[in-house]
CSV table of C-alpha atoms in Angstrom, one decimal:
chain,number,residue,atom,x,y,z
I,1,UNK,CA,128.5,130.2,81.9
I,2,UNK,CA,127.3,126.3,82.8
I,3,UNK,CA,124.9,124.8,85.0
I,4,UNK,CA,126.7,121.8,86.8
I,5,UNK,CA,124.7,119.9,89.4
I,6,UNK,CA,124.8,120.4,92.9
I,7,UNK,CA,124.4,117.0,95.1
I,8,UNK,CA,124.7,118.1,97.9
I,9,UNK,CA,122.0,121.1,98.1
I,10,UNK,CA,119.8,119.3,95.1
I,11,UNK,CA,119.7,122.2,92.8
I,12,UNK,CA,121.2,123.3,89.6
I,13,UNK,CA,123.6,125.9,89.9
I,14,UNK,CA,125.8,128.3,87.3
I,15,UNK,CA,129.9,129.1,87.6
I,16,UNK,CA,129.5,133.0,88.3
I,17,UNK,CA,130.6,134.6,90.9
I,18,UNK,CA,128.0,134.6,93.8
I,19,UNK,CA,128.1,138.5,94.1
I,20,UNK,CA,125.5,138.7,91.2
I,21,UNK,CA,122.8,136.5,92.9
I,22,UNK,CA,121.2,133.3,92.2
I,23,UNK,CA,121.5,131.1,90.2
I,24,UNK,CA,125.1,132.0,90.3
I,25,UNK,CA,127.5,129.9,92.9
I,26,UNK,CA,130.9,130.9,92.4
I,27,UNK,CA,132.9,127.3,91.4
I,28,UNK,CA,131.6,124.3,90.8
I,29,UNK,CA,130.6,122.4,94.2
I,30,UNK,CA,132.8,119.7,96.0
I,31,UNK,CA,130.9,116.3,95.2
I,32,UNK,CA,133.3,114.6,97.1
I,33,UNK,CA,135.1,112.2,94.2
I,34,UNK,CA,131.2,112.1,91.8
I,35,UNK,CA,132.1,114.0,88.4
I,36,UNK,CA,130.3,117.1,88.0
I,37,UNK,CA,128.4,117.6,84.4
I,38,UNK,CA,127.9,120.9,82.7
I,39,UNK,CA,124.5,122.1,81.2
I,40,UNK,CA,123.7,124.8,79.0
I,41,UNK,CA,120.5,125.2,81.0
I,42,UNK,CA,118.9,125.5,85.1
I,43,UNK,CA,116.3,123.0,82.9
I,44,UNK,CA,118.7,120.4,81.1
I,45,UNK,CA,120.6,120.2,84.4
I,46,UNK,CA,117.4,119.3,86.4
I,47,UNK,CA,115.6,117.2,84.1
I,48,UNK,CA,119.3,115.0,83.4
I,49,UNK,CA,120.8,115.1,86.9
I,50,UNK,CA,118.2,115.9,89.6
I,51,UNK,CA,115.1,113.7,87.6
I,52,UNK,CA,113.8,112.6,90.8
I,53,UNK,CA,112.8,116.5,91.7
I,54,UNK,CA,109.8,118.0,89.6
I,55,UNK,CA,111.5,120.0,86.9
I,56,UNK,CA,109.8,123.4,88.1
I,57,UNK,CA,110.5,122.7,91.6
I,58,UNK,CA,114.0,122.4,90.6
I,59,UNK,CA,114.5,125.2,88.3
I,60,UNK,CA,112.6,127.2,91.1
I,61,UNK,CA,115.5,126.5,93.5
I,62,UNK,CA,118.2,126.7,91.3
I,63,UNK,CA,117.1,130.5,90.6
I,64,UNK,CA,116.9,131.2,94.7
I,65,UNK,CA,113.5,129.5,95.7
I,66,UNK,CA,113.2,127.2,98.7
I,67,UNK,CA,111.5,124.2,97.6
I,68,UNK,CA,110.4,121.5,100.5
I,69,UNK,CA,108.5,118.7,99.2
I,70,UNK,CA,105.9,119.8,96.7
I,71,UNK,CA,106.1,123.6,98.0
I,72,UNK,CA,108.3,126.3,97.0
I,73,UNK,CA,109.1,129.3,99.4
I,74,UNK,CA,110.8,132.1,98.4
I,75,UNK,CA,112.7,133.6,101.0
I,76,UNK,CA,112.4,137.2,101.6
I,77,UNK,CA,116.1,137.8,102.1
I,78,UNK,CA,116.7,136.3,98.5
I,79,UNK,CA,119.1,134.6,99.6
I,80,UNK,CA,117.7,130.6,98.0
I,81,UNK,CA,118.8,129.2,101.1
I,82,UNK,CA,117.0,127.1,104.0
I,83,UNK,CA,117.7,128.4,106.6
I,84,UNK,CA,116.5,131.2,108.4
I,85,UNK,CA,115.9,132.8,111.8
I,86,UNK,CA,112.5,134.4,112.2
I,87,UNK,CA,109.5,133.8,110.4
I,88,UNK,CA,110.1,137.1,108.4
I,89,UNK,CA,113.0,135.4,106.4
I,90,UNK,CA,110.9,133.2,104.8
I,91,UNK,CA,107.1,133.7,102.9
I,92,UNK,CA,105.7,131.0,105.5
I,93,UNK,CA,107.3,130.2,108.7
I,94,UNK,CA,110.9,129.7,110.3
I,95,UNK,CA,110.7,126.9,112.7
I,96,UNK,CA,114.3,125.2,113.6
I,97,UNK,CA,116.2,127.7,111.5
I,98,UNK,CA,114.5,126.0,108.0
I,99,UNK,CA,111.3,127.9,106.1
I,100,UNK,CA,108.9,125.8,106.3
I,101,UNK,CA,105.4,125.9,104.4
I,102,UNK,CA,102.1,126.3,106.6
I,103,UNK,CA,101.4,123.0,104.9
I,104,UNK,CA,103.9,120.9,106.5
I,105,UNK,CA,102.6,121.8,109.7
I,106,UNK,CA,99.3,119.9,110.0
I,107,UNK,CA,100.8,116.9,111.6
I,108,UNK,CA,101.8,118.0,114.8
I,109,UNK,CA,103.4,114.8,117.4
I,110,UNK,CA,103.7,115.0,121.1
I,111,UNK,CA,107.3,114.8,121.5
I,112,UNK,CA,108.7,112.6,124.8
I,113,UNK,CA,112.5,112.3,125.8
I,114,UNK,CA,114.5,111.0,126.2
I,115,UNK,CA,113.7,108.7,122.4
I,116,UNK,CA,115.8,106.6,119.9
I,117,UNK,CA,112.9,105.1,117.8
I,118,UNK,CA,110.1,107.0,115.9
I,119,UNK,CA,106.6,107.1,117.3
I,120,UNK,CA,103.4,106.5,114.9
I,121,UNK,CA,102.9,109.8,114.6
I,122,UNK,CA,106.6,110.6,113.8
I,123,UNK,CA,106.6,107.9,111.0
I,124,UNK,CA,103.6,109.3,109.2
I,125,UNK,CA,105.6,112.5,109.0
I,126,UNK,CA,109.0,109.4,107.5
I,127,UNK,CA,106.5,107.5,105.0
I,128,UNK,CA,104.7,110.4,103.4
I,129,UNK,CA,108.3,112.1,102.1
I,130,UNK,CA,109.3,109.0,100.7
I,131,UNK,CA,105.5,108.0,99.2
I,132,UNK,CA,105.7,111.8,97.8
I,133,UNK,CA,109.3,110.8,95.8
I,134,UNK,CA,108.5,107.7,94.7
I,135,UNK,CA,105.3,108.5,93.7
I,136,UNK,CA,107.0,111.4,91.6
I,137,UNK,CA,109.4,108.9,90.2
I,138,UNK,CA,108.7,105.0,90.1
I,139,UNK,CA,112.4,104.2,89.0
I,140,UNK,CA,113.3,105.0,92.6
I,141,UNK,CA,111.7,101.9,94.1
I,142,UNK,CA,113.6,99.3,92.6
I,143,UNK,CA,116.5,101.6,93.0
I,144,UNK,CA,116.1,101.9,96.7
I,145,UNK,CA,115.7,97.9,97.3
I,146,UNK,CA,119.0,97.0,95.8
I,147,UNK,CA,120.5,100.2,97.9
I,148,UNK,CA,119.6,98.8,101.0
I,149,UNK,CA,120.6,94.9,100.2
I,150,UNK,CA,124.2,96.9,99.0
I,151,UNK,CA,124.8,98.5,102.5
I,152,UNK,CA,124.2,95.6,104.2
I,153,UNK,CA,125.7,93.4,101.8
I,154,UNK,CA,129.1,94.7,103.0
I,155,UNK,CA,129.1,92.3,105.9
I,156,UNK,CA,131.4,90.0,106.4
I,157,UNK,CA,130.9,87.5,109.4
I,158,UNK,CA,133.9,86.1,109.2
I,159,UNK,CA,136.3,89.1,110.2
I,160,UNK,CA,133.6,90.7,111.7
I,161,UNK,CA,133.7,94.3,108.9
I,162,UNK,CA,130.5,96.0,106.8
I,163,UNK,CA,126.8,95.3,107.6
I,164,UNK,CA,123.9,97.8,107.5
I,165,UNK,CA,126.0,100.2,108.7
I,166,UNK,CA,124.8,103.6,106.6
I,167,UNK,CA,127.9,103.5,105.0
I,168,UNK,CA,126.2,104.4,101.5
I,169,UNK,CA,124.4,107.0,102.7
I,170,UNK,CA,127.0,108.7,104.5
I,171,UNK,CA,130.4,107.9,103.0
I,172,UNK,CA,130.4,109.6,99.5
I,173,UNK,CA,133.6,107.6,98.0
I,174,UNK,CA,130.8,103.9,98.3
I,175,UNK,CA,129.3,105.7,95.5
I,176,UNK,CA,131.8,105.6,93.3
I,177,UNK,CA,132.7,102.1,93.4
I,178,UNK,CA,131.6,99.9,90.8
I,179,UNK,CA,128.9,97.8,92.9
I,180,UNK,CA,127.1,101.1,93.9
I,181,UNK,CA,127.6,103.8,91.1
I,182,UNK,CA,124.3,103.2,89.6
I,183,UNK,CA,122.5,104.4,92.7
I,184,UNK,CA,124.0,107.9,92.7
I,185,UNK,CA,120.3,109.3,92.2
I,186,UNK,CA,118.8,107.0,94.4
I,187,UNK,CA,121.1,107.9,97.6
I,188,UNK,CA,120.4,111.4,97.1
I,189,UNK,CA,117.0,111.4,97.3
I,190,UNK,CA,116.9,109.3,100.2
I,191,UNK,CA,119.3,111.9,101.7
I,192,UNK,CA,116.6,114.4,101.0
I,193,UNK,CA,114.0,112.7,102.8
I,194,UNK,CA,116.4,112.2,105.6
I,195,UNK,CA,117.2,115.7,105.7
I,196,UNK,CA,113.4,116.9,105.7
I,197,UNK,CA,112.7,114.2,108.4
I,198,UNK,CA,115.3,114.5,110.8
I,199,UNK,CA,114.8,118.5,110.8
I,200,UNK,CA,110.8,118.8,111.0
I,201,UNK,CA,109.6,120.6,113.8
I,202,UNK,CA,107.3,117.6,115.0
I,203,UNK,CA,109.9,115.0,115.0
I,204,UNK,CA,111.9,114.6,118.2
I,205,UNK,CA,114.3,112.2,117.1
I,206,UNK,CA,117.0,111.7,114.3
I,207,UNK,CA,117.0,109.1,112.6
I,208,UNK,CA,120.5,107.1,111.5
I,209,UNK,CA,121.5,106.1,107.9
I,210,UNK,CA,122.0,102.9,108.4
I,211,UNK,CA,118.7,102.9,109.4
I,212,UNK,CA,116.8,104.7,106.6
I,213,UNK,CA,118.5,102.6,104.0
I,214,UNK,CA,117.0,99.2,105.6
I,215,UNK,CA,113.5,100.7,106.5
I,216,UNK,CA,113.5,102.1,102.9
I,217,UNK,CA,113.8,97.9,101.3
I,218,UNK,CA,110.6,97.6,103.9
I,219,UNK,CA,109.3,100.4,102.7
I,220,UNK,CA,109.1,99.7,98.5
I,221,UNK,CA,108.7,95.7,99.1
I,222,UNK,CA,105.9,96.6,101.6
I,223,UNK,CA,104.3,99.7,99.3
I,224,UNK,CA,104.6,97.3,96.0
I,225,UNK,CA,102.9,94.0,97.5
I,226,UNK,CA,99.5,92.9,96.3
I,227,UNK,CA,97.8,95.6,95.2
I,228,UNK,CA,100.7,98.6,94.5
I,229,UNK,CA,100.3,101.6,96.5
I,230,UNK,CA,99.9,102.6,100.1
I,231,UNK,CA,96.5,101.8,101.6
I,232,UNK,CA,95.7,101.4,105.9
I,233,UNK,CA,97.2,97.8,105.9
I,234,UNK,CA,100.5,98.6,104.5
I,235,UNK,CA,100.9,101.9,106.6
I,236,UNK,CA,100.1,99.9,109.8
I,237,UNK,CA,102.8,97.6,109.0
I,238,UNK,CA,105.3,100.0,108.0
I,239,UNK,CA,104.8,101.7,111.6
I,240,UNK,CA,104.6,98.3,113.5
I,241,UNK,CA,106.9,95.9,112.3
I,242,UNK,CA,110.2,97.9,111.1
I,243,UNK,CA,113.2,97.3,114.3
I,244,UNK,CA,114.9,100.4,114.6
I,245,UNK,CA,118.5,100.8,116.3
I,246,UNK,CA,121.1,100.5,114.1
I,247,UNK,CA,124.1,102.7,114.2
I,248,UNK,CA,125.9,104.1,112.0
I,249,UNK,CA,129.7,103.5,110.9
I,250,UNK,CA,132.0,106.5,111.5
I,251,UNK,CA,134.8,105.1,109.7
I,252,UNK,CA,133.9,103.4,106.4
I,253,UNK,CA,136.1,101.7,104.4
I,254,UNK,CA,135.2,100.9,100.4
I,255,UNK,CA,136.8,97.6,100.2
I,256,UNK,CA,134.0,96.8,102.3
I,257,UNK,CA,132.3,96.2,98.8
I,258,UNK,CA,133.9,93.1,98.1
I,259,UNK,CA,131.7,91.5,99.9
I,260,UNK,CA,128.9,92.0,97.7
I,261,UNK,CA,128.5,89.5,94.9
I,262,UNK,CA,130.3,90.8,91.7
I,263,UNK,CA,127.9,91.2,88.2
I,264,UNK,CA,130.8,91.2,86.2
I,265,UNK,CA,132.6,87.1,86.9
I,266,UNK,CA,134.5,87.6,83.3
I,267,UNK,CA,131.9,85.9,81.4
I,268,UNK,CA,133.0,82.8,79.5
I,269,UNK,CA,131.5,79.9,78.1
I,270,UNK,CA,127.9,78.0,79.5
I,271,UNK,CA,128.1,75.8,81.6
I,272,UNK,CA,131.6,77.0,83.2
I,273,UNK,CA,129.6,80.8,84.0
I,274,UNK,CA,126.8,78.6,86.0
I,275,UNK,CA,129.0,77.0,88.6
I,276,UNK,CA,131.6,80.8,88.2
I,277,UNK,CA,128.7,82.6,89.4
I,278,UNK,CA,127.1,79.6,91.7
I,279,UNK,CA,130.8,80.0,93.8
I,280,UNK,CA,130.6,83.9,94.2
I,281,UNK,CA,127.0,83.6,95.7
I,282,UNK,CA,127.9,81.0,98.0
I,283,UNK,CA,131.3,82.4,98.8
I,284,UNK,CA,129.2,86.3,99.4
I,285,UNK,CA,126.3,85.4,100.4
I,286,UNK,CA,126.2,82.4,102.4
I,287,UNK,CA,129.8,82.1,104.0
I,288,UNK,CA,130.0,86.0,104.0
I,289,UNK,CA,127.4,87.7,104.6
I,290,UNK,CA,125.3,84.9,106.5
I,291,UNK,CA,122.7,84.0,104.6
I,292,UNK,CA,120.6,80.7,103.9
I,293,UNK,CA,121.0,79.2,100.4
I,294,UNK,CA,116.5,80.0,100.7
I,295,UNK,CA,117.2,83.9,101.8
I,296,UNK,CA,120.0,84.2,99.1
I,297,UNK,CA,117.5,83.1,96.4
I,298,UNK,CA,114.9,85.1,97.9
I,299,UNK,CA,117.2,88.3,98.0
I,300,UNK,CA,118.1,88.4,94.5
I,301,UNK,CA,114.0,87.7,93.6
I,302,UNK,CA,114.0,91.4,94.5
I,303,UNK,CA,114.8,91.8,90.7
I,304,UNK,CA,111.3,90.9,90.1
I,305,UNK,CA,111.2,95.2,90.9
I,306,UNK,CA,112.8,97.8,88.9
I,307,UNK,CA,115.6,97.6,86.0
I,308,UNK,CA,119.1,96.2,85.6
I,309,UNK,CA,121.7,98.4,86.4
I,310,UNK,CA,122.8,101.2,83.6
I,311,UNK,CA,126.3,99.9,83.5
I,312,UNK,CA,125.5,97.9,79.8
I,313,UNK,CA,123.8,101.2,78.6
I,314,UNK,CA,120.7,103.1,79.5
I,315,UNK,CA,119.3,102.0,76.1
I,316,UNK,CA,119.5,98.3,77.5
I,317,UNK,CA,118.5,98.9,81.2
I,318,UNK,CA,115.0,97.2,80.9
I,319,UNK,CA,113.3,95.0,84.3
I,320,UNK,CA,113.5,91.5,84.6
I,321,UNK,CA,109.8,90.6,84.3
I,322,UNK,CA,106.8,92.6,82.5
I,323,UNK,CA,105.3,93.5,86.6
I,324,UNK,CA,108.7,94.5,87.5
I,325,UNK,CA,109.0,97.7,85.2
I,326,UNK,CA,109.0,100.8,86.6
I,327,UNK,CA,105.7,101.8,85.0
I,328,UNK,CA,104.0,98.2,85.1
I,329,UNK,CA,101.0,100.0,87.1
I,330,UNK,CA,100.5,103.6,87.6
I,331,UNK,CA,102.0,103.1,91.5
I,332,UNK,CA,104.8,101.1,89.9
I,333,UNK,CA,105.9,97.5,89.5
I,334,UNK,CA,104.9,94.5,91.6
I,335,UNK,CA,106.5,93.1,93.9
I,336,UNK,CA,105.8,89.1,93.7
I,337,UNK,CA,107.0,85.7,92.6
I,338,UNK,CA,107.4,86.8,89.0
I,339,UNK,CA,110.8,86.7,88.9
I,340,UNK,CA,111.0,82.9,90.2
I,341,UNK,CA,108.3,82.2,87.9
I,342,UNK,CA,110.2,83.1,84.8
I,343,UNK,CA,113.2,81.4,85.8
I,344,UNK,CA,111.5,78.4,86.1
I,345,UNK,CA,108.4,78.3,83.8
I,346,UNK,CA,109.7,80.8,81.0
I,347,UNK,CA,113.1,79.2,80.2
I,348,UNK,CA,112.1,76.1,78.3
I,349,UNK,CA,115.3,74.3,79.6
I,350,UNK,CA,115.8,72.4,82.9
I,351,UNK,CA,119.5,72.1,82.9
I,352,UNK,CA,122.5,74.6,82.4
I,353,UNK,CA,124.3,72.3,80.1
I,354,UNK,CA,121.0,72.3,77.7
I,355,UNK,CA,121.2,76.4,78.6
I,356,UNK,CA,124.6,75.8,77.3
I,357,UNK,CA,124.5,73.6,74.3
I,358,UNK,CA,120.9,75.0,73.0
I,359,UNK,CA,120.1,78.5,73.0
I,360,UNK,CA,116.9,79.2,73.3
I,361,UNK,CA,114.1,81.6,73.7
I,362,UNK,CA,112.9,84.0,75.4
I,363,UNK,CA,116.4,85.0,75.0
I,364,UNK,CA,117.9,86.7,71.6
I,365,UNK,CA,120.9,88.8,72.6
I,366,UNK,CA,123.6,87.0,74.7
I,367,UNK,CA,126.3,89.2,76.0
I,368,UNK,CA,129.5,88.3,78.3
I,369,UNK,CA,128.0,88.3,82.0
I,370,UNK,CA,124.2,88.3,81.0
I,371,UNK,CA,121.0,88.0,78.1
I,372,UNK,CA,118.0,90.1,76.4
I,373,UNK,CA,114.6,89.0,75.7
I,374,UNK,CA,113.2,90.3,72.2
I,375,UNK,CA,110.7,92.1,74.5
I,376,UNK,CA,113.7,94.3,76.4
I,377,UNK,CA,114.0,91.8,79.3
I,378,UNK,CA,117.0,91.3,80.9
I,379,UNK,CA,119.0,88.8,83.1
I,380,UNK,CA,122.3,88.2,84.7
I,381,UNK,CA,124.3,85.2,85.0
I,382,UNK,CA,123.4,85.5,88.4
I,383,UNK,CA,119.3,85.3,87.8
I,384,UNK,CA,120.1,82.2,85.3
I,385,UNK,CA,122.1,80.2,87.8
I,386,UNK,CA,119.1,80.0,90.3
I,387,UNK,CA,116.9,78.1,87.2
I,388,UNK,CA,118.9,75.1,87.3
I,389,UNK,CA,119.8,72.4,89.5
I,390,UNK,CA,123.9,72.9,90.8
I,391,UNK,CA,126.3,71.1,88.6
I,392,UNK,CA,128.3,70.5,91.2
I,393,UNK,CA,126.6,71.0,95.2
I,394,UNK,CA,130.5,71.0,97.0
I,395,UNK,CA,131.2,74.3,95.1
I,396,UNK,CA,127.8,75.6,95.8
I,397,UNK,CA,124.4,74.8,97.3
I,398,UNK,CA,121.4,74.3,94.6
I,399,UNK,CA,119.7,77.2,94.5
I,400,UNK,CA,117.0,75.9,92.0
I,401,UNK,CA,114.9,74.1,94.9
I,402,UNK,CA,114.2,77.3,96.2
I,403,UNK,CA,114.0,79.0,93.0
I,404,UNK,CA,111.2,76.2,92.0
I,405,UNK,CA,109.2,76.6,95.5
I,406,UNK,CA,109.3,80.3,95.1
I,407,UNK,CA,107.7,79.8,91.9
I,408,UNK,CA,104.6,77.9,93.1
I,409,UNK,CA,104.1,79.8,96.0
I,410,UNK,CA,104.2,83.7,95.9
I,411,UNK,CA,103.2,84.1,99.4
I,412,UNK,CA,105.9,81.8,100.7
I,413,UNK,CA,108.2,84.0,98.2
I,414,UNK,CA,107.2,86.8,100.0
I,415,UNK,CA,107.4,85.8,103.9
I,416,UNK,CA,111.0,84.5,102.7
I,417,UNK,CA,112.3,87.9,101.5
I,418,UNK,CA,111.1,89.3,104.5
I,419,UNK,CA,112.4,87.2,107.2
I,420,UNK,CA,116.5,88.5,106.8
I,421,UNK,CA,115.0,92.3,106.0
């Protein structure tokens, strides 16, 4: 017998019949159109599939424990599951069918109704289950950035379709398109925290996808800033500034993804991949989805966070900038004008067609679509474009004035990236 993963309860579980107990759940869940892998162990399973949960938390739950946020609670009926109806179901205490530890009582809200947007005390409850995953797992703050840019990515002004629209978080088959594959992992775990938040006894109102995925860009970009980590400042602004109110999409449609600027334009020869790549930003970004020529750059200088996407290999998936890796600091990477700063003061080239004719460091590895420092960095054609001036500004806009103030000024790199959020 096999451990496959389990998405949609977050646990590991084994192909035996469910009349002998847990960890045994009968065949292999329904992930919707996501593959299902096979482990030999509760432990390989968690520590490949479900990295983002602490391996003993996980192994504890797939044997029948109730795990919520760093607590487990074993349920007296044996049963694993979180539900429950009276307090005697569970080691702690029922409250709105789910065990619940004593320790995710303390904060206790007023609740008021009728309500559609969080209250302070309601968001404390929001910011600590996501500082509690990310601080268990760094690689999800770049992750969840790029998730919330690829739901609202999908829009499309001119028809009007897509938008930040929770269609990622709620519509299993955006996950297995090529665009959004990669954040398989990430999506869960921001399910999770939805989950926990939308079902805590001191929260009075539920919170949409579509929402979550946009507060969750504010969220890492806020918690990464300066000095990374949460302090007073950055929780104030989290619960201050954030507009709340979006709905979410009943009826999704994956073609939706088009409008998201491809990473794969068929590669090609410098400088023909500068102005290829120049087009499907303009064409996505700009005449799609809406955006200035300044917020485009500033959009994609959220690589300056995380790593580039497992598609080329996980033994290539290294950050764009020394700050932006997922361990740069021990709260993470930093978020700030690094990226626009290598672009512009790393490449020792001012023009694509010397890019083109002279290759130089810091790259040594040059693939189809994108390149490889000797020091495991990596960049898109999409990154390089925004170093140079446009070849050619009627087939797109030039980028590299943007790319060059962003460089000099991280605070103006930072109000920038903000202002479309």
């Amino acid at each position: 017998m096999m451990y496959p993963e389990d998405w949609n309860t977050q646990r590991c579980v084994q192909d035996c019949s469910t009349i002998n107990g847990a960890p045994c759940n009968g065949n292999p869940p329904d992930q919707s159109g996501i593959p299902v892998h096979f482990f030999d162990s509760a432990q390989a399973c968690c520590q490949t599939k479900l990295s983002w949960v602490s391996t003993s938390d996980c192994i504890a739950q797939s044997n029948g424990a109730t795990v919520i946020g760093s607590n487990t609670v074993t349920t007296g009926t044996g049963g694993g599951t979180l539900t429950c109806a009276v307090d005697s179901d569970c080691n702690h205490m029922c409250t709105s069918g789910f065990c619940v530890p004593v320790t995710q009582q303390q904060t206790t809200c007023a609740c008021t109704s009728p309500k559609t947007v969080p209250n302070q005390c309601e968001m404390d409850i929001l910011i600590d289950a996501m500082e509690v995953l990310v601080s268990h797992d760094h690689a999800l703050i770049g992750q969840w950035t790029r998730a919330g840019f690829h739901d609202a990515g999908t829009f499309n002004q001119n028809v009007p379709e897509g938008g930040a629209n929770g269609c990622l978080l709620n519509d299993p088959l955006m996950l297995t398109m090529p665009e959004n594959n990669h954040f398989v992992q990430a999506i869960f775990a921001l399910q999770a925290v939805k989950d926990f938040f939308n079902n805590h006894r001191n929260v009075c109102v539920s919170i949409s996808s579509a929402d979550l995925l946009q507060f969750a860009i504010f969220f890492t970009t806020t918690r990464q800033t300066g000095i990374p980590g949460l302090d007073a400042t950055k929780r104030s602004l989290l619960k201050i500034e954030f507009e709340w109110g979006r709905p979410d999409e009943p009826n999704c449609d994956t073609d939706w993804t088009m409008n998201l600027p491809g990473f794969d334009m068929g590669g090609g020869q410098y400088p023909g991949r500068c102005t290829l790549v120049g087009a499907e930003i303009q064409e996505k970004m700009i005449r799609r989805n809406g955006f200035t020529p300044e917020e485009a750059t500033a959009l994609i200088g959220a690589h300056t966070i995380g790593s580039i996407r497992g598609t080329f290999g996980s033994s290539l998936a290294g950050p764009w900038v020394p700050n932006g890796h997922d361990s740069a600091t021990l709260k993470g990477p930093i978020f700030d004008n690094a990226y626009h700063d290598f672009l512009i003061n790393t490449i020792p080239v001012n023009a694509c067609n010397d890019f083109a004719t002279s290759f130089n460091p810091p790259f040594n590895r040059q693939f189809p679509t994108w390149y490889r420092t000797s020091n495991g960095l990596d960049h898109l054609d999409s990154d390089i474009v925004l170093a140079f001036p446009s070849l050619d500004t009627n087939i797109h806009d030039n980028f590299h004035v943007f790319t060059r103030a962003f460089a000099a000024d991280n605070n103006l790199f930072i109000t920038t990236v903000g202002t479309p959020l």
